[in-house]
Coordinates of C-alpha atoms and ligand atoms in Angstrom, one line a residue:
M1330 CA 28.4 -19.5 -19.1
T1331 CA 26.3 -18.2 -16.2
K1332 CA 22.8 -17.1 -17.3
I1333 CA 22.2 -13.4 -16.8
T1334 CA 18.8 -12.5 -15.2
A1335 CA 17.5 -9.0 -14.6
A1336 CA 17.0 -8.0 -11.0
I1337 CA 15.7 -4.9 -9.2
T1338 CA 18.6 -3.5 -7.2
A1339 CA 17.1 -0.2 -5.9
V1340 CA 13.8 1.5 -5.4
G1341 CA 12.7 5.2 -5.1
K1342 CA 9.4 7.0 -4.8
Y1343 CA 7.7 10.3 -4.8
V1344 CA 4.1 11.4 -4.0
P1345 CA 3.1 15.1 -3.9
E1346 CA 2.3 16.8 -0.6
D1347 CA -1.2 17.9 -1.4
V1348 CA -3.8 15.4 0.0
L1349 CA -7.3 15.0 -1.4
T1350 CA -9.4 13.1 1.2
N1351 CA -12.8 11.4 0.8
K1352 CA -14.2 14.1 3.0
M1353 CA -12.9 16.8 0.6
L1354 CA -14.5 15.0 -2.3
E1355 CA -17.8 15.0 -0.5
K1356 CA -17.8 18.8 -1.1
L1357 CA -17.1 18.4 -4.9
V1358 CA -19.5 15.6 -5.9
D1359 CA -22.4 13.6 -4.6
T1360 CA -20.4 10.9 -2.7
N1361 CA -19.4 10.0 0.8
D1362 CA -16.4 8.6 2.7
E1363 CA -18.3 5.4 3.6
W1364 CA -19.2 4.6 0.0
I1365 CA -15.7 5.3 -1.4
T1366 CA -14.0 3.3 1.4
S1367 CA -16.3 0.3 1.2
R1368 CA -16.4 0.2 -2.7
T1369 CA -12.7 1.0 -3.4
G1370 CA -10.6 0.9 -0.2
I1371 CA -9.4 4.4 -0.9
K1372 CA -9.2 7.0 1.9
E1373 CA -7.1 9.7 0.3
R1374 CA -5.0 10.4 -2.8
R1375 CA -2.1 12.9 -3.6
I1376 CA -2.5 15.6 -6.1
L1377 CA 0.3 17.5 -7.9
K1378 CA -0.4 21.2 -7.9
G1379 CA 1.5 24.0 -9.5
E1380 CA 1.8 25.8 -12.8
G1381 CA 3.7 23.8 -15.4
K1382 CA 4.3 20.7 -13.3
G1383 CA 3.7 17.5 -15.3
T1384 CA 4.5 13.8 -14.9
S1385 CA 8.2 14.5 -15.3
Y1386 CA 8.2 16.4 -12.0
L1387 CA 7.0 13.3 -10.2
A1388 CA 9.3 11.0 -12.2
I1389 CA 12.4 13.1 -11.5
K1390 CA 11.8 13.2 -7.8
A1391 CA 11.3 9.4 -7.6
A1392 CA 14.5 8.8 -9.7
Q1393 CA 16.5 11.3 -7.5
Q1394 CA 15.4 9.5 -4.4
L1395 CA 16.6 6.2 -5.9
I1396 CA 19.9 7.7 -7.0
A1397 CA 20.6 9.2 -3.5
K1398 CA 19.6 5.9 -1.7
K1399 CA 21.8 3.8 -4.0
K1400 CA 24.6 6.3 -4.2
L1401 CA 24.4 5.8 -7.9
D1402 CA 26.4 7.9 -10.4
P1403 CA 23.6 8.8 -12.9
K1404 CA 26.1 8.8 -15.7
E1405 CA 26.2 5.0 -15.3
I1406 CA 22.6 4.7 -16.3
D1407 CA 22.3 3.3 -19.9
L1408 CA 18.5 3.7 -20.4
V1409 CA 15.7 5.6 -18.8
L1410 CA 12.2 4.2 -19.4
V1411 CA 9.1 6.1 -18.2
A1412 CA 6.0 4.1 -18.0
T1413 CA 3.1 6.6 -18.1
A1414 CA -0.3 7.3 -19.5
T1415 CA 0.1 11.0 -18.9
S1416 CA 3.3 12.1 -20.6
D1417 CA 4.3 15.7 -20.3
M1418 CA 3.5 16.6 -23.9
Q1419 CA 2.9 15.0 -27.3
A1420 CA 5.8 14.2 -29.6
A1421 CA 8.5 14.5 -27.0
A1422 CA 9.1 11.6 -24.7
T1423 CA 9.0 12.4 -21.0
A1424 CA 11.8 9.9 -20.3
V1425 CA 14.2 12.0 -22.4
Y1426 CA 13.6 15.1 -20.3
V1427 CA 13.8 13.0 -17.1
A1428 CA 17.2 11.6 -18.2
S1429 CA 18.6 15.0 -18.7
Q1430 CA 17.3 16.4 -15.5
I1431 CA 18.7 13.6 -13.3
G1432 CA 22.1 13.8 -14.9
A1433 CA 21.8 10.5 -16.9
T1434 CA 23.8 12.2 -19.6
K1435 CA 25.0 8.9 -21.2
A1436 CA 21.6 7.3 -21.4
F1437 CA 18.9 7.2 -24.0
G1438 CA 15.2 7.1 -23.1
F1439 CA 11.7 6.5 -24.2
D1440 CA 8.1 6.3 -22.8
L1441 CA 5.9 3.2 -22.6
D1442 CA 2.1 3.5 -22.5
A1443 CA -0.2 0.6 -21.8
A1444 CA -2.4 2.5 -19.3
C1445 CA -2.4 0.8 -15.9
S1446 CA -0.2 -2.1 -17.2
S1447 CA 2.6 0.3 -18.4
F1448 CA 4.9 -0.5 -15.5
L1449 CA 4.3 -4.2 -15.6
Y1450 CA 5.1 -4.3 -19.4
G1451 CA 8.0 -1.9 -18.7
M1452 CA 9.5 -4.5 -16.3
S1453 CA 9.6 -7.0 -19.2
V1454 CA 11.2 -4.4 -21.6
A1455 CA 13.8 -3.3 -19.0
S1456 CA 14.6 -7.0 -18.2
S1457 CA 15.0 -7.9 -21.9
F1458 CA 17.7 -5.2 -22.4
I1459 CA 19.6 -6.5 -19.4
E1460 CA 19.2 -10.2 -20.2
S1461 CA 20.5 -9.6 -23.8
G1462 CA 23.7 -8.2 -22.3
K1463 CA 23.2 -4.9 -24.2
Y1464 CA 22.9 -2.7 -21.1
K1465 CA 23.9 -2.9 -17.5
K1466 CA 21.7 -0.3 -15.8
V1467 CA 18.1 0.4 -16.8
L1468 CA 16.1 2.9 -14.8
L1469 CA 12.3 2.1 -15.0
I1470 CA 10.0 4.8 -13.7
G1471 CA 6.2 4.4 -13.4
A1472 CA 4.7 7.9 -13.1
D1473 CA 1.3 9.5 -13.7
K1474 CA -0.3 12.8 -13.0
C1475 CA -3.7 11.3 -13.3
S1476 CA -5.3 14.5 -12.0
S1477 CA -4.5 16.2 -15.3
M1478 CA -7.1 14.0 -17.0
I1479 CA -9.8 14.0 -14.3
D1480 CA -13.0 16.0 -14.3
Y1481 CA -13.6 16.8 -10.6
S1482 CA -17.3 17.0 -11.2
D1483 CA -17.5 13.3 -12.4
R1484 CA -17.9 11.0 -9.4
A1485 CA -17.3 7.9 -11.5
T1486 CA -13.6 8.8 -11.9
C1487 CA -12.6 11.6 -9.5
I1488 CA -12.8 9.4 -6.4
I1489 CA -10.4 6.8 -7.8
F1490 CA -7.3 8.4 -9.3
G1491 CA -4.3 10.1 -7.7
D1492 CA -0.8 11.3 -8.7
G1493 CA 2.6 9.6 -7.9
A1494 CA 5.8 8.0 -9.1
G1495 CA 8.0 5.1 -8.3
A1496 CA 11.4 4.2 -9.8
V1497 CA 13.4 0.9 -9.9
L1498 CA 16.8 0.1 -11.2
F1499 CA 17.3 -3.1 -13.2
E1500 CA 20.8 -4.7 -13.2
P1501 CA 22.3 -8.1 -14.3
N1502 CA 22.2 -10.8 -11.7
E1503 CA 24.2 -14.1 -11.8
E1504 CA 22.2 -15.9 -9.0
G1505 CA 19.1 -16.4 -11.0
L1506 CA 17.2 -13.6 -9.2
G1507 CA 14.9 -11.0 -10.8
L1508 CA 12.3 -11.7 -13.6
Q1509 CA 11.5 -15.4 -14.0
D1510 CA 8.4 -15.5 -16.2
E1511 CA 5.7 -13.3 -17.6
Y1512 CA 2.2 -13.8 -19.1
F1513 CA 0.7 -10.7 -20.9
R1514 CA -2.6 -10.2 -22.7
C1515 CA -4.6 -7.4 -24.3
D1516 CA -8.1 -6.8 -25.8
G1517 CA -8.6 -3.7 -28.0
T1518 CA -12.3 -3.6 -27.6
G1519 CA -11.7 -2.4 -24.0
R1520 CA -10.9 1.2 -25.1
N1521 CA -14.6 1.8 -25.3
F1522 CA -14.9 1.4 -21.6
L1523 CA -12.0 3.4 -20.2
G1524 CA -10.0 6.3 -21.8
A1525 CA -10.0 9.9 -22.7
K1526 CA -11.6 10.6 -26.1
A1527 CA -9.9 13.8 -27.1
G1528 CA -6.3 14.8 -27.2
G1529 CA -4.9 12.0 -29.3
S1530 CA -4.7 11.8 -33.1
K1531 CA -8.2 10.3 -33.5
Y1532 CA -9.9 13.3 -31.9
P1533 CA -7.5 16.2 -31.6
I1534 CA -8.5 18.8 -29.0
T1535 CA -11.0 21.3 -30.3
K1536 CA -13.0 24.1 -28.6
E1537 CA -16.2 22.1 -29.0
G1538 CA -14.5 19.0 -27.6
I1539 CA -13.3 20.9 -24.5
E1540 CA -16.8 22.3 -23.9
K1541 CA -18.1 18.7 -23.8
G1542 CA -15.2 17.6 -21.5
E1543 CA -13.8 15.1 -24.0
Q1544 CA -10.3 15.6 -22.8
F1545 CA -11.2 14.0 -19.5
V1546 CA -11.1 10.2 -18.7
Y1547 CA -14.4 8.5 -18.8
Q1548 CA -15.0 5.1 -17.3
D1549 CA -17.7 2.4 -17.4
G1550 CA -16.8 1.3 -14.0
K1551 CA -18.9 -1.9 -13.8
T1552 CA -17.5 -3.3 -17.1
V1553 CA -13.9 -2.4 -16.2
F1554 CA -14.4 -3.9 -12.8
K1555 CA -15.7 -7.3 -14.1
N1556 CA -13.0 -7.5 -16.7
A1557 CA -10.3 -6.6 -14.2
V1558 CA -11.5 -9.1 -11.6
F1559 CA -11.7 -12.0 -14.1
N1560 CA -8.5 -11.3 -16.1
M1561 CA -6.1 -10.3 -13.3
A1562 CA -7.1 -13.4 -11.3
D1563 CA -6.8 -15.5 -14.5
V1564 CA -3.3 -14.5 -15.4
T1565 CA -2.2 -14.8 -11.7
E1566 CA -3.4 -18.4 -11.6
K1567 CA -1.8 -19.2 -15.0
I1568 CA 1.6 -17.9 -14.0
L1569 CA 1.6 -20.0 -10.9
D1570 CA 0.4 -23.1 -12.7
R1571 CA 3.0 -22.9 -15.5
N1572 CA 5.8 -22.4 -13.0
N1573 CA 4.6 -25.2 -10.7
L1574 CA 4.1 -22.7 -7.9
T1575 CA 1.5 -23.1 -5.1
K1576 CA 0.3 -20.3 -2.9
D1577 CA 2.8 -21.4 -0.2
D1578 CA 5.7 -20.6 -2.6
V1579 CA 4.4 -17.0 -3.0
T1580 CA 5.9 -14.5 -0.5
W1581 CA 4.0 -11.4 -1.8
L1582 CA 1.3 -10.5 -4.3
A1583 CA 2.0 -7.0 -5.8
A1584 CA -1.2 -6.2 -7.7
H1585 CA -2.2 -3.0 -9.4
Q1586 CA -4.0 -0.8 -7.0
A1587 CA -7.2 0.1 -8.8
N1588 CA -9.7 -1.1 -6.3
K1589 CA -9.2 -3.1 -3.1
R1590 CA -11.9 -5.5 -4.1
I1591 CA -10.2 -6.3 -7.4
V1592 CA -6.9 -7.0 -5.5
E1593 CA -8.7 -9.2 -2.9
A1594 CA -10.5 -11.1 -5.7
T1595 CA -7.1 -11.9 -7.3
A1596 CA -5.7 -13.0 -4.0
N1597 CA -8.8 -15.2 -3.2
R1598 CA -8.5 -16.9 -6.6
I1599 CA -5.1 -18.3 -5.6
K1600 CA -6.2 -18.7 -1.9
L1601 CA -3.5 -16.3 -0.7
D1602 CA -3.5 -15.1 2.8
S1603 CA -4.2 -11.4 3.1
S1604 CA -0.9 -10.9 5.1
K1605 CA 0.9 -11.6 1.8
V1606 CA -1.0 -9.0 -0.2
M1607 CA 0.7 -5.7 -0.6
M1608 CA -1.8 -2.9 -0.3
N1609 CA -1.4 0.9 -0.2
I1610 CA -4.5 2.0 -2.2
Q1611 CA -5.9 3.6 1.0
K1612 CA -3.1 6.3 0.8
Y1613 CA -2.7 7.0 -2.9
G1614 CA -5.8 5.8 -4.8
N1615 CA -5.1 4.5 -8.3
T1616 CA -1.9 6.1 -9.6
T1617 CA -2.0 4.2 -12.9
S1618 CA 1.6 3.4 -13.8
A1619 CA 2.9 4.2 -10.4
T1620 CA 1.0 1.7 -8.3
L1621 CA 3.4 -1.2 -8.6
P1622 CA 6.7 0.7 -7.9
L1623 CA 5.0 2.6 -5.0
L1624 CA 4.1 -0.8 -3.5
L1625 CA 7.8 -1.9 -3.8
A1626 CA 8.9 1.3 -2.2
D1627 CA 6.4 1.1 0.7
Y1628 CA 7.2 -2.6 1.3
E1629 CA 11.0 -2.5 0.6
Q1630 CA 12.0 -2.8 4.3
Q1631 CA 10.0 -6.1 4.5
L1632 CA 11.3 -7.7 1.4
K1633 CA 14.1 -10.3 1.7
K1634 CA 16.5 -11.7 -0.8
G1635 CA 14.9 -14.7 -2.6
D1636 CA 11.3 -13.6 -1.9
T1637 CA 8.9 -14.7 -4.6
I1638 CA 6.7 -11.8 -5.8
I1639 CA 3.8 -12.2 -8.1
F1640 CA 3.0 -9.0 -9.9
A1641 CA -0.4 -8.5 -11.6
A1642 CA -2.0 -5.6 -13.4
F1643 CA -5.1 -4.7 -15.4
G1644 CA -5.6 -1.4 -17.3
G1645 CA -7.3 0.6 -20.0
G1646 CA -7.1 -0.7 -23.5
F1647 CA -7.7 -3.4 -22.1
T1648 CA -4.2 -4.6 -21.1
W1649 CA -3.3 -7.1 -18.4
G1650 CA -0.7 -9.6 -17.2
S1651 CA 1.4 -11.1 -14.5
I1652 CA 5.0 -11.5 -13.7
Y1653 CA 6.8 -14.1 -11.5
F1654 CA 9.7 -12.3 -9.9
K1655 CA 12.5 -13.1 -7.3
W1656 CA 13.6 -10.2 -5.1
A1657 CA 17.4 -9.7 -5.0
Y1658 CA 18.4 -7.9 -1.9
N1659 CA 17.8 -7.2 1.8
S1660 CA 17.4 -3.6 2.8
Ligands
UT7_729 O1 -6.9 0.9 -13.2 C1 -7.8 0.0 -14.0 C2 -9.0 0.7 -14.3 N1 -10.0 1.0 -13.3 C3 -10.6 0.1 -12.5 O2 -10.2 -1.1 -12.4 C4 -11.8 0.5 -11.8 C5 -12.9 -0.6 -11.9 N2 -14.2 -0.2 -11.4 C6 -14.4 0.1 -10.1 O3 -13.5 0.1 -9.3 C7 -15.8 0.2 -9.6 O4 -16.7 -0.1 -10.7 C8 -16.2 1.7 -9.2 C9 -15.4 2.0 -7.9 C10 -15.8 2.7 -10.2 C11 -17.7 1.8 -8.9 O5 -18.0 0.8 -8.0 P1 -19.3 -0.2 -8.2 O6 -19.4 -1.0 -7.1 O7 -19.1 -0.8 -9.6 O8 -20.5 0.9 -8.3 P2 -21.6 1.0 -9.4 O9 -21.1 1.8 -10.5 O10 -22.2 -0.3 -9.7 O11 -22.6 1.9 -8.6 C12 -23.3 1.4 -7.5 C13 -24.2 2.5 -6.9 C14 -25.1 3.2 -7.9 O12 -26.3 3.5 -7.3 P3 -27.6 2.6 -7.4 O13 -27.9 2.6 -8.9 O14 -27.3 1.3 -6.9 O15 -28.6 3.4 -6.6 C15 -24.3 4.4 -8.3 O16 -25.1 5.4 -8.7 O17 -23.4 3.5 -6.3 C16 -23.6 4.8 -6.9 N3 -22.4 5.5 -7.1 C17 -21.8 6.3 -6.2 N4 -22.3 6.6 -5.0 C18 -21.5 7.4 -4.2 C19 -21.5 5.4 -8.2 N5 -20.5 6.2 -8.0 C20 -20.6 6.7 -6.7 C21 -19.8 7.6 -5.9 N6 -20.3 7.9 -4.7 N7 -18.6 8.0 -6.3

C-alpha cells in the first residue's frame, strides 16, 4: 500500500493595511531607524486597527484568500487549526469562529499555542491527522494580532512585533512529498524571559495589574536572543544530520522571523548561502505564529515541486524546533 504523506497544496495570506514604520516609532519611544534596522532587520510592520477586530479577522482574510486561489469548496475542509498566541477571547477557540465565518460548516476546529513555534508545531499536528488517514483536508492558519499585547511606550518590544496571518492547506500525497521529519524541543524556564504576566489563570486581570501594565508582553531581549540563536541553529543542524542532508540538498531555509541576525546565525551554522534564506522581516516584523506561512505566501511563486525546505522556529516558553519538508507543487 502506498504510504500517505501530508503535503501543503495551497497558501493564503493577509496583512492589515496600516503600516507602522521605524520613523513613526521614533516619535513614540527613544529609538531610531538605524538602530532598529541594524539590530533586527525590521523597517516596518502592519497593525490591525478597528474596534472589535481580533486575530480571527486576520485569520479569516488569509483563509479566504487561500479558498479563492485554490477554488476550494470550504465545506470540504475537515479541520481548521488556528496557531496563535493571541486568541480572540478566553474559553472559546478562535478556530471555531473562523471555521464558521469561512463556510467550513462540516469542519471541527481548535487553537494551538506555543508562542512563536505555534505554526511549526501546528504543521506536525495537521500532518498527523492527514497521515493517519482520518482527514483529507486540514486548514492550518498562523495568525497573531501582536499589537493587542504591546505597550507602545516600551522600546524593548514595540519595535519588534507586528500583526498578520498566513494559511496553508494540508492534503494527502502519494508521491512522498510534504512533511518528512521533525525535531521539537521546549524548556519551561523560558517563560520568565518572554511573556505577558496578567490575563491568564495565574494572574487574572485586575485594576492594579492593568495600572502596572502587566497585560503587556515583557521581554528580556538578550537572554531570548542568545537562546534563540543557539537552539534554532542546533535543531536545524540536527535535522540535516539525521536525514543525511548537506547544505547543497537544501533549497530553502524558512526560519521564524524574530530578528534578521537570528535567522542569519541559523543559516551560517549550516553554511547556507543567503540566496536560499527566505526573509520578509523587513516588511512585517515579528508576527509570532504568522511568520512561517507569510514566508511561504511571499515566496510561493519561487517554490518548485520537490524543493527541500527546512523550517525552524524559536519562541516564548521556550519552544523551538525544525521540520524537514518537501514542497508539492509549482505555482
Ligand atoms: O520570537 C521569538 C522571541 N523574540 C526574539 O527572538 C527576540 C530576541 N531578542 C532580540 O531580537 C534582541 O535582543 C533585541 C532586538 C530585542 C535587542 O537587541 P540587542 O542587540 O540584544 O540590544 P540590547 O538589549 O543588548 O541593547 C543594546 C543597546 C543598549 O544600550 P547600551 O546599554 O549599549 O548603551 C540598549 O539600551 O541598545 C539600547 N537599546 C535601544 N536603542 C534604541 C535597546 N533597545 C533599543 C531601541 N532603540 N529600541
